[in-house]
Each structure stands twice: as C-alpha cells, then as structure tokens.
Short mmCIF file of C-alpha atoms in Angstrom, two decimals:
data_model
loop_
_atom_site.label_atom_id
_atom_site.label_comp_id
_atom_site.label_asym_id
_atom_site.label_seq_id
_atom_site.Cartn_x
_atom_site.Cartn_y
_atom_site.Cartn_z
CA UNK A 1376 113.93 99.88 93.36
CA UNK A 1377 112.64 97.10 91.44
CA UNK A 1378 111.41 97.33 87.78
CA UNK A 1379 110.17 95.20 85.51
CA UNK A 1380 110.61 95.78 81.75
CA UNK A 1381 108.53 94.29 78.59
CA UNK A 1382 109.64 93.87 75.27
CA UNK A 1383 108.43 94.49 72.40
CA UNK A 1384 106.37 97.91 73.45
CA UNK A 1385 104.12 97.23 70.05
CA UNK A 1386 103.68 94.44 68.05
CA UNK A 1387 101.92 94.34 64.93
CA UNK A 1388 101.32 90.69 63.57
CA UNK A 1389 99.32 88.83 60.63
CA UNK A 1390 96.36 86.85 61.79
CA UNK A 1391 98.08 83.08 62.04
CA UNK A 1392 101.33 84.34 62.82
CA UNK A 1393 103.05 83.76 66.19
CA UNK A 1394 103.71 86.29 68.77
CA UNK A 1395 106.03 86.54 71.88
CA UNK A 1396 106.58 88.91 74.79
CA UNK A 1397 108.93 89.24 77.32
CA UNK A 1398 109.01 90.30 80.45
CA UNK A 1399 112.26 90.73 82.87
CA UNK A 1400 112.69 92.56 86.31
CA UNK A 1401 115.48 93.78 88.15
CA UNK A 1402 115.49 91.28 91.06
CA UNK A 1403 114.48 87.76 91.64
CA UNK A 1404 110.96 87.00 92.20
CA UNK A 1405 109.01 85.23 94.46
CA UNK A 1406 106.11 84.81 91.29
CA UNK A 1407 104.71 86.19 87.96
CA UNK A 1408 101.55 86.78 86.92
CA UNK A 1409 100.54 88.05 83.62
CA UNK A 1410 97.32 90.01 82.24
CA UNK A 1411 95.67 91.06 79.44
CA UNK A 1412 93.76 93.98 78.69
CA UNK A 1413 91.32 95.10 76.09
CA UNK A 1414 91.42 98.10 74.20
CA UNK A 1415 89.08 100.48 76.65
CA UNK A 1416 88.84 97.45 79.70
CA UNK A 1417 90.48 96.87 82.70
CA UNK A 1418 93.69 94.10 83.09
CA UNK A 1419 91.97 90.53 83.39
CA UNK A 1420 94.24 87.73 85.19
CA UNK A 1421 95.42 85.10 82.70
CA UNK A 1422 98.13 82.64 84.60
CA UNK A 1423 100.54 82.98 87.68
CA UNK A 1424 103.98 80.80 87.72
CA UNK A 1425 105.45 80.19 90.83
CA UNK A 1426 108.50 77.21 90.26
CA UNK A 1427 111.82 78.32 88.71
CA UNK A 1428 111.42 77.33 85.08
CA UNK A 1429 107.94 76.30 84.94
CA UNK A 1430 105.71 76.27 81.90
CA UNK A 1431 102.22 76.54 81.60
CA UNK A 1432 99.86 76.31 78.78
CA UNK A 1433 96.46 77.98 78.29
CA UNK A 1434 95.34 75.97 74.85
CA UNK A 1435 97.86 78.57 72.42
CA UNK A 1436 99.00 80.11 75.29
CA UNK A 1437 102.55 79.36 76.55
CA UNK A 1438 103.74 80.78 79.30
CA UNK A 1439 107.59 80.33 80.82
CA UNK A 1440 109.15 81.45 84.05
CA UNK A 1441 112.88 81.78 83.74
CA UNK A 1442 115.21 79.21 85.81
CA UNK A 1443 116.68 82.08 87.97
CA UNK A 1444 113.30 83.56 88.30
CA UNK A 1445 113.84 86.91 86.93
CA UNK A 1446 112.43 86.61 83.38
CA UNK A 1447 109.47 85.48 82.10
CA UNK A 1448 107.27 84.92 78.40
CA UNK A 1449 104.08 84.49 76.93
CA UNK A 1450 104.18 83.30 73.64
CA UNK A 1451 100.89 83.00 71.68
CA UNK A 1452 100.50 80.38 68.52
CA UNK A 1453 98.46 81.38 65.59
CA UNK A 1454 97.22 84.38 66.72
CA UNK A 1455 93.38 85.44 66.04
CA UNK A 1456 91.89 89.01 66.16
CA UNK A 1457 90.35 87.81 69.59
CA UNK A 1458 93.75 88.02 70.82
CA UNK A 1459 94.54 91.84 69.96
CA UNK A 1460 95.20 94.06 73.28
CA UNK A 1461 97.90 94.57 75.80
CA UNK A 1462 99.70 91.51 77.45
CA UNK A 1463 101.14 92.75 81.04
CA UNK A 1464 103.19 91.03 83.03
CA UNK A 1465 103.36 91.74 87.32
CA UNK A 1466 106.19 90.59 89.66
CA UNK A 1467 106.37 90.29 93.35
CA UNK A 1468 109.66 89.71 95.39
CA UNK A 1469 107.32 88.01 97.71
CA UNK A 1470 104.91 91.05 99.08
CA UNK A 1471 101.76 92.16 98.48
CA UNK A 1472 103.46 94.67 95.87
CA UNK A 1473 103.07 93.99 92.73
CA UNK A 1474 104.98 95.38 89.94
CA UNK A 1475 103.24 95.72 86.43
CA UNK A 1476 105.91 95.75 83.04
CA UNK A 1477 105.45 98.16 80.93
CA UNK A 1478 103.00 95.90 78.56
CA UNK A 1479 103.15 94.94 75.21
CA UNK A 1480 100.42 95.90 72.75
CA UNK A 1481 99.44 93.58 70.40
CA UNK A 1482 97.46 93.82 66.57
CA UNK A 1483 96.81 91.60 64.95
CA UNK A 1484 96.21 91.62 60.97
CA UNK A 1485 93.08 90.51 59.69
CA UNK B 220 76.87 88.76 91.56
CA UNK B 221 80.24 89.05 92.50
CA UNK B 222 82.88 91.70 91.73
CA UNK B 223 84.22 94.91 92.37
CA UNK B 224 83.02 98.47 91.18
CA UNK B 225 84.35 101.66 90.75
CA UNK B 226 82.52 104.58 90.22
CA UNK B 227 82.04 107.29 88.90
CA UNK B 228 82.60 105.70 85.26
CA UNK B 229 83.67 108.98 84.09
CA UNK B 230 85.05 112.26 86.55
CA UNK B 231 85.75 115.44 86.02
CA UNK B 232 87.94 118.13 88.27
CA UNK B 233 88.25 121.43 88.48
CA UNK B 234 91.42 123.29 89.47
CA UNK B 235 92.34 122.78 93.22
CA UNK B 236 89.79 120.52 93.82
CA UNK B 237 89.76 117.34 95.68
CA UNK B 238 87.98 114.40 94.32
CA UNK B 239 87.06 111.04 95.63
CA UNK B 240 87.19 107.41 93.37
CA UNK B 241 84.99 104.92 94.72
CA UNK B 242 86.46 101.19 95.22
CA UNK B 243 84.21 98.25 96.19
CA UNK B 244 84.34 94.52 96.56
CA UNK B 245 82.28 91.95 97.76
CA UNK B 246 84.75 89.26 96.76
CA UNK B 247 85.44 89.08 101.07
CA UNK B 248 89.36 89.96 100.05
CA UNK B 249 91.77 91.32 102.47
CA UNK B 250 94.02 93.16 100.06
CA UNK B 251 93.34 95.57 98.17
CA UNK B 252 95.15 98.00 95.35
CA UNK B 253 95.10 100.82 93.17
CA UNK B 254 97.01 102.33 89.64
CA UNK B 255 97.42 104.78 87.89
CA UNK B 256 97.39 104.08 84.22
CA UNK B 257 98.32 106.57 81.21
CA UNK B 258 97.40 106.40 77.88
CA UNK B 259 99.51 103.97 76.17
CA UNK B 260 101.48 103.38 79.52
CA UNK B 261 101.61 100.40 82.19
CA UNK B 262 100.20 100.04 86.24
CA UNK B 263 101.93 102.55 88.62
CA UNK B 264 100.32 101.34 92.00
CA UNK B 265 99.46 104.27 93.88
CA UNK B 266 98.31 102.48 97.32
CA UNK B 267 97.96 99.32 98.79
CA UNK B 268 96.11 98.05 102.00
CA UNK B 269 96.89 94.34 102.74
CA UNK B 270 94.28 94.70 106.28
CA UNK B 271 91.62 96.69 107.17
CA UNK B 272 92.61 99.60 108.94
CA UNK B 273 96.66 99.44 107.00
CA UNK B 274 97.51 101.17 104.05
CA UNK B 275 101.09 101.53 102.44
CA UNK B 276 102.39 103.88 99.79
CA UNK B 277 103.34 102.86 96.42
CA UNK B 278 105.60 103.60 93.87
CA UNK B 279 103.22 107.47 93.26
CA UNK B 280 101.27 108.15 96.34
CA UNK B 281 102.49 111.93 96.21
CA UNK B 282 98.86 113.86 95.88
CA UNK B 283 96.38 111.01 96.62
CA UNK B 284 95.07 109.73 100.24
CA UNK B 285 93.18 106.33 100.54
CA UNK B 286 91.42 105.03 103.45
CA UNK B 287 90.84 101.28 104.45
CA UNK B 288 88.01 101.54 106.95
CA UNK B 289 85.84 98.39 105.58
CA UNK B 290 87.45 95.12 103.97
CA UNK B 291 84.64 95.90 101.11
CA UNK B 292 86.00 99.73 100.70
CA UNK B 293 89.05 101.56 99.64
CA UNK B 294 88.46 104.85 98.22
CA UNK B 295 90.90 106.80 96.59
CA UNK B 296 90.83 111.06 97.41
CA UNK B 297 92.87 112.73 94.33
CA UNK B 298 94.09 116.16 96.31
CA UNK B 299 94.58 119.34 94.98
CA UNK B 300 98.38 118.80 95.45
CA UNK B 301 98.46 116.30 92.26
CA UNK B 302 99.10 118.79 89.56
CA UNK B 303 98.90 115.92 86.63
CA UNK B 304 95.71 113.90 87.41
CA UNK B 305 94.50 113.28 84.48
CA UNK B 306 94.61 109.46 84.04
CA UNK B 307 92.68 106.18 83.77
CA UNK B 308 92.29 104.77 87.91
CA UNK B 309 92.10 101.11 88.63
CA UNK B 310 91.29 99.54 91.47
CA UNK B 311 91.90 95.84 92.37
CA UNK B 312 91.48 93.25 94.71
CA UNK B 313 93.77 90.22 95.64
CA UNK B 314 93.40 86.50 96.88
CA UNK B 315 96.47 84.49 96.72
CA UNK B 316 98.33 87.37 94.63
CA UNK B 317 95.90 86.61 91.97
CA UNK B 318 94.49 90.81 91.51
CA UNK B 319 90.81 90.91 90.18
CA UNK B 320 90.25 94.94 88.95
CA UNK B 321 87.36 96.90 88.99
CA UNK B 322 86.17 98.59 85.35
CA UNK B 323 88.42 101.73 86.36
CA UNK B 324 87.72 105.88 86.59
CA UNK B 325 88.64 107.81 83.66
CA UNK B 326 89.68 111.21 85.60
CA UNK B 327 89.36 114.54 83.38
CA UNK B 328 91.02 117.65 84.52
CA UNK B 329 88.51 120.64 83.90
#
C-alpha cells in the first residue's frame, strides 16, 4: 500500500537557524498538503501543492513539490520559538484518502 | 461560529466496553475523516465517509464502527474488540482536500 515517510523524525535547532523536512511516498501523487501541529493541539492546514515542481512560499515558509510528484519539503528560514511543533505532510493518489508522514518534530533553541 | 467539535475532551473506558467519540461540523462539508494518533506518532485514518450515508475503511478500522447518518455527524464507536485503544482521536473535515480537524478525544483505558 502506499506510505509516506518524513525525515528527520526530531529536529532540534537554534533560534535563527534554518530547518528542513522532507517528506516522500511510495507512489506518485495526485497532491500534498502539509500541517502543523502544536504541542497538545490538533494538525492545522498550512499549504497544498498540486503542479509537478511547484513552489510556494508562506513569508519563511518554502514549500517544494518534487518534479515526479513523489517528494516533497518545507523548509523554514530563521526559525523562531513560534515555530516549534510537528510539521506533517499528507498525500493523496487522487482520493479522498489521505496519507499523513510520519511528522517531523521540531525545537527550537531559545 | 464555525468549526467542528469533538467531544468528550477527555474519555475514559473500562474493560470490554464500547464507547462512542462525538464528531461535528457545521462547515456544510461532504467528507469527512478520522485518526488515530499515538504519542509521538503520525495520522493512521481509521474511517472515511466522502457522502452521507457511505463510509470506507482505512488503513486501522479493525475494532471501531462509524456511522454517516447526517453531513454534520460522524461518530466514531471504539468496540470492545480494540484491545489497544488508548490514543489521541481526531476527527476532520474536508473541502477541496484541504482537512480542517476538530480539537481531538484523548481516550484512557481504565
């Protein structure tokens, strides 16, 4: 079946420092979305990318969906302490299934 | 207001007992969704419904039983047949693939 992976599981990082996560699933998909979630909160939609190799930016956000549309990032600039908790990323091959990666947890360093 | 709410916040079972989640929206959203989440762990989808009246399994249905009678509603019955229920449950809704969740269930086994 298809599976989506996320690397790094943890990342710890120094407030100003730069932080990137990846995301990449098994078989092609149709779009990506990615989340974030609060220590203690529920997942809270940040971006969906639709186009092979688009690129979106959310002011130090930057996100990136791979050319053959089965890899993805979200790569944060000058991180702040507003930006600690865990970055998901969610895949569909074009259903109403979504498949969630395993999430990277982020810290970040005061 | 807007939104979708799940309740009980907090829910406790006893051995061999069933116990029902609680799931609304009045975001007027066909589909709807919910995971399983473990501590320090991604979104296992348990259930989907993409219609009223439809419901398909997901990737750990084994032991749970939804039922999609209103768009608003889609409560979640945790059966005595799930021997590991102890978990955080969240419930979402979708437009466009874009999920909105609900502040989740924190289920306690007793």
């Amino acid at each position: 079946g298809q599976q989506v992976m996320q690397i790094p599981q943890y990342q710890h990082v120094q407030e100003g420092e730069d932080f990137t996560t990846y995301c990449n699933s098994s078989t092609t998909l149709s779009n990506i979305q990615w989340y974030k979630q609060r220590p203690g909160g529920h997942p809270v939609f940040l971006i969906q990318l639709v186009k092979s190799g688009e690129v979106k930016k959310q002011k130090r956000l930057t996100f990136q969906f791979g050319e053959a549309k089965k890899n993805s990032s979200l790569h944060i600039t000058a991180t702040q302490t507003t930006d600690v908790g865990t970055y998901f990323c969610a895949g569909t091959a074009g259903t109403y299934k979504y498949i969630f990666g395993t999430g990277t947890r982020l810290k970040v360093l005061a | 207001d807007g939104g979708i709410t799940q309740s009980p916040k907090y829910l406790f079972r006893k051995e061999g007992q069933n116990v029902t989640l609680s799931c609304e929206q009045n975001l007027n959203h066909d589909a709807m969704y919910w995971y399983r989440q473990d501590p320090g762990q991604g979104l296992r989808l348990i259930y989907y419904s993409q219609i009223v009246n439809d419901f398909q399994k997901g990737d750990i249905a084994e032991g749970y039983s939804v039922s999609r009678e209103k768009k608003e509603s889609f409560p979640l019955t945790v059966t005595s047949a799930q021997k590991n229920p102890t978990a955080f449950y969240l419930c979402a809704s979708s437009i466009g693939g874009t999920q909105y969740f609900g502040p989740g269930t924190r289920l306690l086994v007793l």
